[in-house]
mmCIF file with all atom_site columns, C-alpha atoms in Angstrom:
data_model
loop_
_atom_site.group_PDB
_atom_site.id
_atom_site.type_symbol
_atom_site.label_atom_id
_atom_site.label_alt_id
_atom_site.label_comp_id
_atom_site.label_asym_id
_atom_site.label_entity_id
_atom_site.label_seq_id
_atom_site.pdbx_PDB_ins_code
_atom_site.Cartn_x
_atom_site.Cartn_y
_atom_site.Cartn_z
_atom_site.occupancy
_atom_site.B_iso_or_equiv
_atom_site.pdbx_formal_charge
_atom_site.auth_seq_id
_atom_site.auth_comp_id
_atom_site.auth_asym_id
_atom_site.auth_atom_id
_atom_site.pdbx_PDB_model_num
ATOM 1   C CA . UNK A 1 1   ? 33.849  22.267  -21.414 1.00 41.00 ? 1   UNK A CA 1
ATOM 2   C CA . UNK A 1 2   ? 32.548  19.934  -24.124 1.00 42.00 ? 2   UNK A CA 1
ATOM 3   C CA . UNK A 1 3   ? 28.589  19.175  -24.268 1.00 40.00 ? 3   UNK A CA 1
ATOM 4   C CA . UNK A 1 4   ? 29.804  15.863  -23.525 1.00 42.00 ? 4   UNK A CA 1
ATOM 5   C CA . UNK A 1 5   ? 31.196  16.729  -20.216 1.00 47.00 ? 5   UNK A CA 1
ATOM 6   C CA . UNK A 1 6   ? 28.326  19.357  -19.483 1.00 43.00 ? 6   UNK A CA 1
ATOM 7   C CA . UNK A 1 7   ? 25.803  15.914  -19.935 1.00 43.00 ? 7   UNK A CA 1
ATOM 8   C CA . UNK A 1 8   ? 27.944  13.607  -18.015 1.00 48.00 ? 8   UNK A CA 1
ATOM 9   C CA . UNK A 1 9   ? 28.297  16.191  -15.129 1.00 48.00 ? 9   UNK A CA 1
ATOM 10  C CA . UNK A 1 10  ? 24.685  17.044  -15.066 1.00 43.00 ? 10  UNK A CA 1
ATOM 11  C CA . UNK A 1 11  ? 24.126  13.174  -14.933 1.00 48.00 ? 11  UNK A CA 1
ATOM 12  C CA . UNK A 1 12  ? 26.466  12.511  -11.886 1.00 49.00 ? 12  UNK A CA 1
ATOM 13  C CA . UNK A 1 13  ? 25.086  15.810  -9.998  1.00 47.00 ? 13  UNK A CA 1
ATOM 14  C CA . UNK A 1 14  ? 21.514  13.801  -10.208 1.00 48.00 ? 14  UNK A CA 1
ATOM 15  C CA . UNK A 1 15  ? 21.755  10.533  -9.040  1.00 49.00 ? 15  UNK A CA 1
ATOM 16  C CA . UNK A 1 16  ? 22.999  8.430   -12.095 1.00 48.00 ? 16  UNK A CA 1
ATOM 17  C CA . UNK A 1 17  ? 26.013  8.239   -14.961 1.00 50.00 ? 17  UNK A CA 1
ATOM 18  C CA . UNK A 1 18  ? 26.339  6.875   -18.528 1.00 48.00 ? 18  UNK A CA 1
ATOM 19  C CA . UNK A 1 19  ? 25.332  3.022   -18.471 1.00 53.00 ? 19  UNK A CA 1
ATOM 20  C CA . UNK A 1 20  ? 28.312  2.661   -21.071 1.00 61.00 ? 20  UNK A CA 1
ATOM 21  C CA . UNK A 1 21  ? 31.132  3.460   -18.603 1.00 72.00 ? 21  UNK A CA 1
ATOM 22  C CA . UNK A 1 22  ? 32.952  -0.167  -17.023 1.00 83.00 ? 22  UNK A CA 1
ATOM 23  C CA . UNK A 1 23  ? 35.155  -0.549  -14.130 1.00 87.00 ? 23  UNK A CA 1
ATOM 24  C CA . UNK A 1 24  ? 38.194  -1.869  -15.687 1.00 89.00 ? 24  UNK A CA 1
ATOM 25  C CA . UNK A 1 25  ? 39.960  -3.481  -12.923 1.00 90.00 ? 25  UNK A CA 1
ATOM 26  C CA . UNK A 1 26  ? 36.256  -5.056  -12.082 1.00 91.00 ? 26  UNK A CA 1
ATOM 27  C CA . UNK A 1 27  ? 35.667  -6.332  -15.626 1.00 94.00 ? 27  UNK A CA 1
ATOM 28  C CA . UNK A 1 28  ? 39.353  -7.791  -15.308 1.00 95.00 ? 28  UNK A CA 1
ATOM 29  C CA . UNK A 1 29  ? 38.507  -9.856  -12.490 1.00 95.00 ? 29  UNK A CA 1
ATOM 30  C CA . UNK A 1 30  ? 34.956  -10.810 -13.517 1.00 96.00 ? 30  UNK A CA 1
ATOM 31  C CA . UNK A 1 31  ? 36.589  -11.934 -16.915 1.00 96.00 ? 31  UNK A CA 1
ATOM 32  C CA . UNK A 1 32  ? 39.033  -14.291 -15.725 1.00 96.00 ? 32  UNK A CA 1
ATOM 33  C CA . UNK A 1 33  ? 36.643  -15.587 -13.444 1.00 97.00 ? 33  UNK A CA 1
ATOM 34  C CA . UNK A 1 34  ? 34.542  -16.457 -16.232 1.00 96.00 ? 34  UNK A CA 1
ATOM 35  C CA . UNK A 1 35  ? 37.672  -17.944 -18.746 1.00 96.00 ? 35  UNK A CA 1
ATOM 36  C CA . UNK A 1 36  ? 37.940  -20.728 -15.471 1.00 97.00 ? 36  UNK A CA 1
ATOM 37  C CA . UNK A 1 37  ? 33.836  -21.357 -15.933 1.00 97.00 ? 37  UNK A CA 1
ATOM 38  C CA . UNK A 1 38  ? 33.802  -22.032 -19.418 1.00 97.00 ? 38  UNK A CA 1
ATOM 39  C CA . UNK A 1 39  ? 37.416  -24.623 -18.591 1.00 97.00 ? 39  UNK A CA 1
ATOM 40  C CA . UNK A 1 40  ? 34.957  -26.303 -15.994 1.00 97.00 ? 40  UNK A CA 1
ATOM 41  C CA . UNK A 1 41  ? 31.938  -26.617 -18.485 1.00 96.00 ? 41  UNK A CA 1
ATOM 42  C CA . UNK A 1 42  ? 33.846  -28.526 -20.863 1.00 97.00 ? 42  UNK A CA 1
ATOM 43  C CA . UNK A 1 43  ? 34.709  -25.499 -23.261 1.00 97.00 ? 43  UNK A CA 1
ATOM 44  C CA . UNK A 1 44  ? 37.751  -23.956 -24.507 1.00 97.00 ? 44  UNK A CA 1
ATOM 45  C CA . UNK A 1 45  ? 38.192  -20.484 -23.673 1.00 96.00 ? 45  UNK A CA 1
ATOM 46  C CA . UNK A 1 46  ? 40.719  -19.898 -26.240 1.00 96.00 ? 46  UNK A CA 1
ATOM 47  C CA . UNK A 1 47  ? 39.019  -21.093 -29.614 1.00 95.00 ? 47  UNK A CA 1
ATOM 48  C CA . UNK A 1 48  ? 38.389  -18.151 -31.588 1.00 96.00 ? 48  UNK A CA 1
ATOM 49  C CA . UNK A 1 49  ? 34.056  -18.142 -30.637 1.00 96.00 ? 49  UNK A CA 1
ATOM 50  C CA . UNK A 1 50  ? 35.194  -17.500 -27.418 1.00 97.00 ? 50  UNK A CA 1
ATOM 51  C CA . UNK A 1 51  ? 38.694  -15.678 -26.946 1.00 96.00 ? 51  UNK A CA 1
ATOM 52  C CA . UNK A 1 52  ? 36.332  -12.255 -25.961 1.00 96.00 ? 52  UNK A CA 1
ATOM 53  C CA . UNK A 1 53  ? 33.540  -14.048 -24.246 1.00 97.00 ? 53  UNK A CA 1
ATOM 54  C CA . UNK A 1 54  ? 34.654  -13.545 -20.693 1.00 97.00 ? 54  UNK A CA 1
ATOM 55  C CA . UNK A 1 55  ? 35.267  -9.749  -21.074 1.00 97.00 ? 55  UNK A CA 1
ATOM 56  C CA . UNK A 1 56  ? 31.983  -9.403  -23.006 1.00 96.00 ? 56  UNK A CA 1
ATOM 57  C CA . UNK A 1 57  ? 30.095  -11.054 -19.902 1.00 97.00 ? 57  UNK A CA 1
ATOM 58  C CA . UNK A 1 58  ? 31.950  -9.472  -17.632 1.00 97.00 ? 58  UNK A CA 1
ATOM 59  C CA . UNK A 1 59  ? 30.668  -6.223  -18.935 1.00 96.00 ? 59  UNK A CA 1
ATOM 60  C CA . UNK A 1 60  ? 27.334  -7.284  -19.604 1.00 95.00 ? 60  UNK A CA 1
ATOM 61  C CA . UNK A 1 61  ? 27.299  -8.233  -15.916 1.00 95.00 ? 61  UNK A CA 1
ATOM 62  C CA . UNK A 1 62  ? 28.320  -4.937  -15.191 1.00 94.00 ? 62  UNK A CA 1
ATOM 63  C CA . UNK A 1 63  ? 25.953  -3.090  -17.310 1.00 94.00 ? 63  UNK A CA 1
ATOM 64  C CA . UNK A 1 64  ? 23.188  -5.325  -15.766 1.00 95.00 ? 64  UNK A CA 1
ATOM 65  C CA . UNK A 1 65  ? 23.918  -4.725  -12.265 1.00 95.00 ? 65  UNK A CA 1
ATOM 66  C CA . UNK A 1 66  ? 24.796  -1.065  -12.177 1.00 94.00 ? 66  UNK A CA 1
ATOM 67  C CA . UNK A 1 67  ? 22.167  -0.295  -10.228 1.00 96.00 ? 67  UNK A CA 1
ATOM 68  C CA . UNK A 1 68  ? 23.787  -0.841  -7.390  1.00 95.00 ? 68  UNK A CA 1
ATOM 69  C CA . UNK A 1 69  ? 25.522  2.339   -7.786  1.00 93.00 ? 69  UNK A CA 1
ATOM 70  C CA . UNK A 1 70  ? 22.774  4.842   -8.575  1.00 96.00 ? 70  UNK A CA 1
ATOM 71  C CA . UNK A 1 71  ? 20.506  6.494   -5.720  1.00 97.00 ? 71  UNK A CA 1
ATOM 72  C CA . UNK A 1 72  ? 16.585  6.295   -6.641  1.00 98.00 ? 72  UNK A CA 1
ATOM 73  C CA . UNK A 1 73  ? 15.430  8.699   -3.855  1.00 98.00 ? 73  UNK A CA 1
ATOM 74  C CA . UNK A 1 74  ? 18.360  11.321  -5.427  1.00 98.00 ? 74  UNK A CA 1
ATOM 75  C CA . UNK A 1 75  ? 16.797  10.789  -8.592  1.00 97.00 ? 75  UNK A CA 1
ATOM 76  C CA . UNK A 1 76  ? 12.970  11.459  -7.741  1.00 98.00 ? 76  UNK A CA 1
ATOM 77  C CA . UNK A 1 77  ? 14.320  15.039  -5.901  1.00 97.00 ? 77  UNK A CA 1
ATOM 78  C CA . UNK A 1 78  ? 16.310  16.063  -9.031  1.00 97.00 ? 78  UNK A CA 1
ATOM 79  C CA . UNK A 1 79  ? 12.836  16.767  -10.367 1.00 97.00 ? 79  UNK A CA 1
ATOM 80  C CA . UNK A 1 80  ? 10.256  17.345  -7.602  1.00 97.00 ? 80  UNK A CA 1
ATOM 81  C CA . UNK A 1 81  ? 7.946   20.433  -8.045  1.00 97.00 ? 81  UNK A CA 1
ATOM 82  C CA . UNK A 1 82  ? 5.557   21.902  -6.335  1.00 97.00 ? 82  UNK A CA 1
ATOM 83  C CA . UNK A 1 83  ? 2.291   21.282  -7.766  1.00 96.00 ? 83  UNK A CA 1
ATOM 84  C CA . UNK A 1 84  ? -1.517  21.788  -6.557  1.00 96.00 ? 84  UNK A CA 1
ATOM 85  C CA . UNK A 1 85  ? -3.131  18.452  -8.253  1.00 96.00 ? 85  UNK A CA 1
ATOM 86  C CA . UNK A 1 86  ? -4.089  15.625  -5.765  1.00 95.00 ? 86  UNK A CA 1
ATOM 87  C CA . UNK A 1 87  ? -5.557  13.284  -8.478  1.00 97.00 ? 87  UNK A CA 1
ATOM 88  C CA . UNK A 1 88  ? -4.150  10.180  -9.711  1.00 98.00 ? 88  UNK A CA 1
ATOM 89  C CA . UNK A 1 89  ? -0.628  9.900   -11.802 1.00 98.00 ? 89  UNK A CA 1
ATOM 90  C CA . UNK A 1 90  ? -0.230  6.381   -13.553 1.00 98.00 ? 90  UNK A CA 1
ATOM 91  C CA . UNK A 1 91  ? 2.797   5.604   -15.198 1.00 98.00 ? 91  UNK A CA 1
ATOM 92  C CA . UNK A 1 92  ? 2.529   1.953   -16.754 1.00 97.00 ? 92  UNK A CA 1
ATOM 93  C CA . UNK A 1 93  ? 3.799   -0.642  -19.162 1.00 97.00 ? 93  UNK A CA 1
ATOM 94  C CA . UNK A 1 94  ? 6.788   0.288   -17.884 1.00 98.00 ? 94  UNK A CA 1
ATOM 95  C CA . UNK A 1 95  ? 9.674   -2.098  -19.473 1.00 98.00 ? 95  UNK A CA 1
ATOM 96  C CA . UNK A 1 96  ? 11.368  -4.118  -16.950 1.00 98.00 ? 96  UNK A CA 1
ATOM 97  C CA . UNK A 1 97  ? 14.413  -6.549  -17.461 1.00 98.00 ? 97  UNK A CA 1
ATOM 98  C CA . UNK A 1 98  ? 16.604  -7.683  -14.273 1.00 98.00 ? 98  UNK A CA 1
ATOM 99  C CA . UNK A 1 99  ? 17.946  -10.628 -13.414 1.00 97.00 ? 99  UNK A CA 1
ATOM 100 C CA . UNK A 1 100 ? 17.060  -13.189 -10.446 1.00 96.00 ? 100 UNK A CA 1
ATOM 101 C CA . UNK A 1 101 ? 18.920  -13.567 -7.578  1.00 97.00 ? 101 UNK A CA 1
ATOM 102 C CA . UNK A 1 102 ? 18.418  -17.471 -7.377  1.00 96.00 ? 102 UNK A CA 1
ATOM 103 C CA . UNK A 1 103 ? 19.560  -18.781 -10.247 1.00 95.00 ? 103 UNK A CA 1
ATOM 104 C CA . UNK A 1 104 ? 21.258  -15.060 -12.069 1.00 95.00 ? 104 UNK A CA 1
ATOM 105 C CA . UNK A 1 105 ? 18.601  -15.865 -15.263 1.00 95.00 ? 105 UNK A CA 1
ATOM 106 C CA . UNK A 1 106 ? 16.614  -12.922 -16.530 1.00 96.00 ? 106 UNK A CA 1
ATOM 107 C CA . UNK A 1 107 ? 12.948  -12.105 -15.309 1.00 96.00 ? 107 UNK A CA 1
ATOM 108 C CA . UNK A 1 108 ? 11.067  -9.316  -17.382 1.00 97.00 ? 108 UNK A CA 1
ATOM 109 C CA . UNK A 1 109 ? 8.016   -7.665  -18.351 1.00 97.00 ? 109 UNK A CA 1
ATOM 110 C CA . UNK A 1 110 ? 6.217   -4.446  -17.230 1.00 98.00 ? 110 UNK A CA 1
ATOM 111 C CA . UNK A 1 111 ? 5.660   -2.772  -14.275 1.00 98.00 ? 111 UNK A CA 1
ATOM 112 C CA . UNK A 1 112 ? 2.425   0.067   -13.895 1.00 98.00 ? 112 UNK A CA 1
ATOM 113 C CA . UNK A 1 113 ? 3.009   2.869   -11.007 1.00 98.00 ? 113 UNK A CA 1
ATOM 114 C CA . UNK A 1 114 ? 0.589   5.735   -9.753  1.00 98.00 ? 114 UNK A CA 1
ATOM 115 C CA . UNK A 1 115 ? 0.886   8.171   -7.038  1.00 98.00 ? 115 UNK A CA 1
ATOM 116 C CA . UNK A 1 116 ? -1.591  10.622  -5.590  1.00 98.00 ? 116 UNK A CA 1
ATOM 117 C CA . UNK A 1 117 ? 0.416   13.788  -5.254  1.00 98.00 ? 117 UNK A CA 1
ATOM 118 C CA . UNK A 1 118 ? 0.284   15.911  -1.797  1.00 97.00 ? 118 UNK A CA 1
ATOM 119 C CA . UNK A 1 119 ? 1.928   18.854  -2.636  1.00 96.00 ? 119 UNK A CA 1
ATOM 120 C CA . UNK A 1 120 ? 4.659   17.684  -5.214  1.00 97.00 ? 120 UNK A CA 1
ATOM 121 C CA . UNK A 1 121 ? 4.413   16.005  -8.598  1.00 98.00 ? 121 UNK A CA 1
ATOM 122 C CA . UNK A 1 122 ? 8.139   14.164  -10.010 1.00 98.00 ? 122 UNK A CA 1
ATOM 123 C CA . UNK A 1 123 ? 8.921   14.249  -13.927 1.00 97.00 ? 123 UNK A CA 1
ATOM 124 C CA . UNK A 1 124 ? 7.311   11.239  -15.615 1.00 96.00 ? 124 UNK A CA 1
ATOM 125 C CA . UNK A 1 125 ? 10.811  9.996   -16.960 1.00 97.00 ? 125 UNK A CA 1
ATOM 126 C CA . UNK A 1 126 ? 11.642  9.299   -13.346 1.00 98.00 ? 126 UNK A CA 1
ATOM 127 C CA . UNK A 1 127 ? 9.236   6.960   -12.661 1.00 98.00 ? 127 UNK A CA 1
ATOM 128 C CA . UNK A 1 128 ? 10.818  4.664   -14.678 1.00 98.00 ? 128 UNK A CA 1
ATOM 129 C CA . UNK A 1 129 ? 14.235  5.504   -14.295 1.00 98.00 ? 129 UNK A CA 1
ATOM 130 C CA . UNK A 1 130 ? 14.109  4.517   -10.207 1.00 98.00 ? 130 UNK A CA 1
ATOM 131 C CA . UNK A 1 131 ? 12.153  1.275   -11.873 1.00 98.00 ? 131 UNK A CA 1
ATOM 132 C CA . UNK A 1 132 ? 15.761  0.750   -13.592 1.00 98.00 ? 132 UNK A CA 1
ATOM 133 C CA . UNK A 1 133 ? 17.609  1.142   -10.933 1.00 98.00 ? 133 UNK A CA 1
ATOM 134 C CA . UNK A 1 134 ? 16.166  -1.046  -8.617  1.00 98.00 ? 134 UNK A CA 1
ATOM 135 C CA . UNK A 1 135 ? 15.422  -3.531  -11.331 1.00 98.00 ? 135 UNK A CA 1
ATOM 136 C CA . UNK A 1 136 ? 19.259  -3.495  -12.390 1.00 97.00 ? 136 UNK A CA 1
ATOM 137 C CA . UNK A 1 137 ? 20.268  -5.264  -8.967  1.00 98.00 ? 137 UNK A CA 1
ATOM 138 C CA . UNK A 1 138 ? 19.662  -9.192  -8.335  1.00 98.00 ? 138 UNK A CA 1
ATOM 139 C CA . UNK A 1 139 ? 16.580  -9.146  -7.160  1.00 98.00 ? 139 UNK A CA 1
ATOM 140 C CA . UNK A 1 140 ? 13.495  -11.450 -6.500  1.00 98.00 ? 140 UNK A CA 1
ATOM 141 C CA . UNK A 1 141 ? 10.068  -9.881  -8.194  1.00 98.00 ? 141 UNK A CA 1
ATOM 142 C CA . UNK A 1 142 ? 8.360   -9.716  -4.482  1.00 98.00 ? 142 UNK A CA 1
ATOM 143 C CA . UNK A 1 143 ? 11.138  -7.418  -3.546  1.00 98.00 ? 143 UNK A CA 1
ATOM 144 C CA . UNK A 1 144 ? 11.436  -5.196  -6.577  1.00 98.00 ? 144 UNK A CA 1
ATOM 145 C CA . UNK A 1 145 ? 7.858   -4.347  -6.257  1.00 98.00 ? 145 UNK A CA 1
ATOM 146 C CA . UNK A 1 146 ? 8.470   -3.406  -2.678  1.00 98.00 ? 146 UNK A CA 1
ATOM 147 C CA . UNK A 1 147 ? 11.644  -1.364  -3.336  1.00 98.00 ? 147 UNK A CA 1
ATOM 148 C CA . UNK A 1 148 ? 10.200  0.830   -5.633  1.00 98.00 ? 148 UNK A CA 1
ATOM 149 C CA . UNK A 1 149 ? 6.371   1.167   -3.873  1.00 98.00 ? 149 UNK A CA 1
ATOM 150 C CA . UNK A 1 150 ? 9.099   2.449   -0.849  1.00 98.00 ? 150 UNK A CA 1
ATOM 151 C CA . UNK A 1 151 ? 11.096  4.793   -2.732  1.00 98.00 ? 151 UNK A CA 1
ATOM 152 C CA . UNK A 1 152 ? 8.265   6.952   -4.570  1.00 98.00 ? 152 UNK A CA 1
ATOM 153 C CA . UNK A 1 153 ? 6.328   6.991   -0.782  1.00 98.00 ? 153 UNK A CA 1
ATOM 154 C CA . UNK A 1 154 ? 9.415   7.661   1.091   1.00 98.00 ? 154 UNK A CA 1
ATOM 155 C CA . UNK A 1 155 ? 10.554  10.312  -1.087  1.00 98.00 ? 155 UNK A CA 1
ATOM 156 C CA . UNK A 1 156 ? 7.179   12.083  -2.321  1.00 97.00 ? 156 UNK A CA 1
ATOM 157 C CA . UNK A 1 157 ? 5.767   11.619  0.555   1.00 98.00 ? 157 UNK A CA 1
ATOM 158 C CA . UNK A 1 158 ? 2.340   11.330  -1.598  1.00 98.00 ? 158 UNK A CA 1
ATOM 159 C CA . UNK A 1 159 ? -0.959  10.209  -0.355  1.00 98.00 ? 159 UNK A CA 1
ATOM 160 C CA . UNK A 1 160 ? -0.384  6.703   -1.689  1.00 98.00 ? 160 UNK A CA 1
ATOM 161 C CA . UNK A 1 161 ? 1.360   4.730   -4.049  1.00 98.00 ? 161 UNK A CA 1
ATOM 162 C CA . UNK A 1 162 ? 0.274   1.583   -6.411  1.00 98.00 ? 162 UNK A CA 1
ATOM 163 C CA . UNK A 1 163 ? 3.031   -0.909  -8.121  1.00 98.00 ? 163 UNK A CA 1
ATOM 164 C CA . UNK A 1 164 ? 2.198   -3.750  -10.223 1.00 98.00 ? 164 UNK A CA 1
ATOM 165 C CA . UNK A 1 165 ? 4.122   -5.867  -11.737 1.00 98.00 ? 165 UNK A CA 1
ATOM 166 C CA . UNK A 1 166 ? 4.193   -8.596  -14.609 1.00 97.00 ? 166 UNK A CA 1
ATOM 167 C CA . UNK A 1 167 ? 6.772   -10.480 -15.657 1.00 97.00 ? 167 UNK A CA 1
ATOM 168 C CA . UNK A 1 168 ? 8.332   -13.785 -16.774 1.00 96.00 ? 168 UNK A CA 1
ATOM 169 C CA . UNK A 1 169 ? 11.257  -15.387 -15.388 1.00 94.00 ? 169 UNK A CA 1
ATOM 170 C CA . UNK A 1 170 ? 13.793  -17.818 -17.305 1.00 90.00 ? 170 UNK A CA 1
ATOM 171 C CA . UNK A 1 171 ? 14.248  -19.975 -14.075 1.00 90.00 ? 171 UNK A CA 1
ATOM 172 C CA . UNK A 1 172 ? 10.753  -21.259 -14.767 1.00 87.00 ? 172 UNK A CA 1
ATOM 173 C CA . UNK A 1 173 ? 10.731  -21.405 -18.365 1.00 86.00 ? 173 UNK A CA 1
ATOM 174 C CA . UNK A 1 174 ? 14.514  -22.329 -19.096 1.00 86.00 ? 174 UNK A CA 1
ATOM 175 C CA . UNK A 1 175 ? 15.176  -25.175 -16.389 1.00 85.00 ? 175 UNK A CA 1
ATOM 176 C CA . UNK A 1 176 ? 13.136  -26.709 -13.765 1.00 82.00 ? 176 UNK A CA 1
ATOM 177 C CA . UNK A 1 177 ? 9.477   -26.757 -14.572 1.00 81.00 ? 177 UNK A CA 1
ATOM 178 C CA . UNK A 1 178 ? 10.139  -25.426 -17.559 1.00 81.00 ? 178 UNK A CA 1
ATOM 179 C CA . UNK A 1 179 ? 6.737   -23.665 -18.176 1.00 80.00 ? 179 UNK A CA 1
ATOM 180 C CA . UNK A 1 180 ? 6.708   -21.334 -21.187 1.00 78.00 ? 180 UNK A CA 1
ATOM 181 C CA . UNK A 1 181 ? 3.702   -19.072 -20.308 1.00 81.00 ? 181 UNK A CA 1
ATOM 182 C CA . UNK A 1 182 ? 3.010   -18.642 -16.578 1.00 90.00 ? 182 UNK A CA 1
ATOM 183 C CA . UNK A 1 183 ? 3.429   -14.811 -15.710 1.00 93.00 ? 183 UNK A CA 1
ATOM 184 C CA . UNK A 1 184 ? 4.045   -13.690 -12.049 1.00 96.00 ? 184 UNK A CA 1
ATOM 185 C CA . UNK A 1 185 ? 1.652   -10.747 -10.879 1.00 97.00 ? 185 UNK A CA 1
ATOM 186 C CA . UNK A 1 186 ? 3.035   -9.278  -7.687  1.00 98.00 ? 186 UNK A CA 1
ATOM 187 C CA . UNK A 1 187 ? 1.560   -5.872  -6.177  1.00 98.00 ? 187 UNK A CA 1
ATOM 188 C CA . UNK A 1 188 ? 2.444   -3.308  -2.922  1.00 98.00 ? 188 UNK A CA 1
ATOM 189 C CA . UNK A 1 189 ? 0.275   -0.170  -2.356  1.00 98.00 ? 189 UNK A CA 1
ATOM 190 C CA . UNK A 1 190 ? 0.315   2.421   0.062   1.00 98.00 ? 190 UNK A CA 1
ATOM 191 C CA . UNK A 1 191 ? -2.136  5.405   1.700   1.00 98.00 ? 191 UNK A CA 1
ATOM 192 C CA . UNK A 1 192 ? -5.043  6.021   -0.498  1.00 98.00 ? 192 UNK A CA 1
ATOM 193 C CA . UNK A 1 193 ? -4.722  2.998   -2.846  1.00 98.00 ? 193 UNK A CA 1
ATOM 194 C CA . UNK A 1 194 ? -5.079  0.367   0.524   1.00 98.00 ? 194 UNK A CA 1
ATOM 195 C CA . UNK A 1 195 ? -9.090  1.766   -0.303  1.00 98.00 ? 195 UNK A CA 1
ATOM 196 C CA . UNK A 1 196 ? -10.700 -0.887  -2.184  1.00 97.00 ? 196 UNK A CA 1
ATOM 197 C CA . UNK A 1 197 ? -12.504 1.779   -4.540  1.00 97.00 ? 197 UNK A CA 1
ATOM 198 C CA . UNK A 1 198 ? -9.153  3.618   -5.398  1.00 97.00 ? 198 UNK A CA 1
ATOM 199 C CA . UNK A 1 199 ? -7.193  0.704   -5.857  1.00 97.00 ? 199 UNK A CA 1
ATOM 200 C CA . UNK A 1 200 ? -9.953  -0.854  -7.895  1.00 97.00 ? 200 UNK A CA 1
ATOM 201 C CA . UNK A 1 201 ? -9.603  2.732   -10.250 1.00 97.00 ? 201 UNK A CA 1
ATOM 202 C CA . UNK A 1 202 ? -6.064  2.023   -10.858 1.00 98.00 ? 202 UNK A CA 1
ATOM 203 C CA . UNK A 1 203 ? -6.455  -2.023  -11.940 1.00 97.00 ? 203 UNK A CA 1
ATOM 204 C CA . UNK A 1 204 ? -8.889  -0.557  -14.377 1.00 96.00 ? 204 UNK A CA 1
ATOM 205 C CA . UNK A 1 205 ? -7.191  2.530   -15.515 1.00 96.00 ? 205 UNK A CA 1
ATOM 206 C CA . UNK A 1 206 ? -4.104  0.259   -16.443 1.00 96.00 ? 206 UNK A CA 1
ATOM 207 C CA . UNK A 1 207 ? -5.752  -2.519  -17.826 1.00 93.00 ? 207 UNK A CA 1
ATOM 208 C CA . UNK A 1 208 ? -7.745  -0.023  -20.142 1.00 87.00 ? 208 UNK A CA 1
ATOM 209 C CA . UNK A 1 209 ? -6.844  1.059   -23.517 1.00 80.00 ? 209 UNK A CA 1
ATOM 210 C CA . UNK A 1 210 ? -6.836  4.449   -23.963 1.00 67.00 ? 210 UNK A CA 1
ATOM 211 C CA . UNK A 1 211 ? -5.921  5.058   -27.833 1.00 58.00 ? 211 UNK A CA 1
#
């Protein structure tokens, strides 16, 4: 077996796959769906610009929605250990980029996660992988925040969990309002962080600068 196919079985096994792979007969569909849209807008889907367009949105669509298919909790337990530490683990500036559910237009920005272990610590690169995968779904900021505040308790089990979240969103700075610079703050703790004195640690831990 190649080293290839040794990665992209290890990969499955845990919870997620290659984000290069497309559903053919999916990105077939979503394609010609999209050659009728650009008729109705007032283009011509077959001048030269735009004689790929459709399949390249189609699998841009895909690539931006995968998470659908991927399992967060499996993720976390492909790398749970047993640990004895019960102090804080932050994980932030965590990239996000999904898309809204309203209007489909991007929302991004960063996203800043701690748990307080209770018997089992996660590799750090998951943290932001189950961010992915729940950011990689339509998805309303509000919701995000609670999806993945839910997955890391749910799965860990730790004494609490913190998630904030920053981000812009292109329905309010591409069309309707139309403001360039507001930024959405949403938040969802559990266990020990609902404790004004811990939470208030972890604001200023990842609004610090460390280096």
């Amino acid at each position: 077996m190649s080293l290839d196919n040794q990665h992209d079985d290890f990969a499955e096994e845990n919870g997620y796959a290659k984000i290069d792979r497309y559903n053919s007969k999916k990105i077939n569909k979503i394609a010609a769906n999209y050659a009728e849209i650009l008729s109705e807008i007032g283009e011509n889907p077959q001048r030269e610009g735009l004689l790929k367009t459709p399949e390249r949105v189609a699998k841009a669509l895909q690539f931006l929605t995968h998470g659908y298919d991927l399992d967060a909790a499996e993720v976390l337990r492909s790398a749970m250990f047993q640990e004895d530490y019960s102090q804080m683990v932050i994980v932030k500036d965590i990239e996000v980029y999904s898309m809204c559910e309203h209007h489909m237009l991007p929302f991004f920005g960063k996203a800043h996660i701690a748990y307080i272990p209770n018997g089992h610590i996660v590799g750090l690169s998951k943290i932001p992988r189950v961010v992915d995968i729940f950011a990689r779904r339509l998805q309303v900021q509000e919701r995000l925040t609670n999806e993945i505040r839910d997955c890391i308790q749910d799965t860990l089990k730790p004494a609490g969990v913190a998630v904030v979240m920053e981000c812009k969103h292109m329905c309010m700075s591409m069309r309707g309002i139309q403001k360039q610079n507001s930024v959405t703050t949403t938040s969802a703790f559990t266990g020990q962080f609902i404790i004004e004195k811990t939470r208030s640690e972890f604001l200023r831990l990842i609004a610090a600068n460390l280096s």
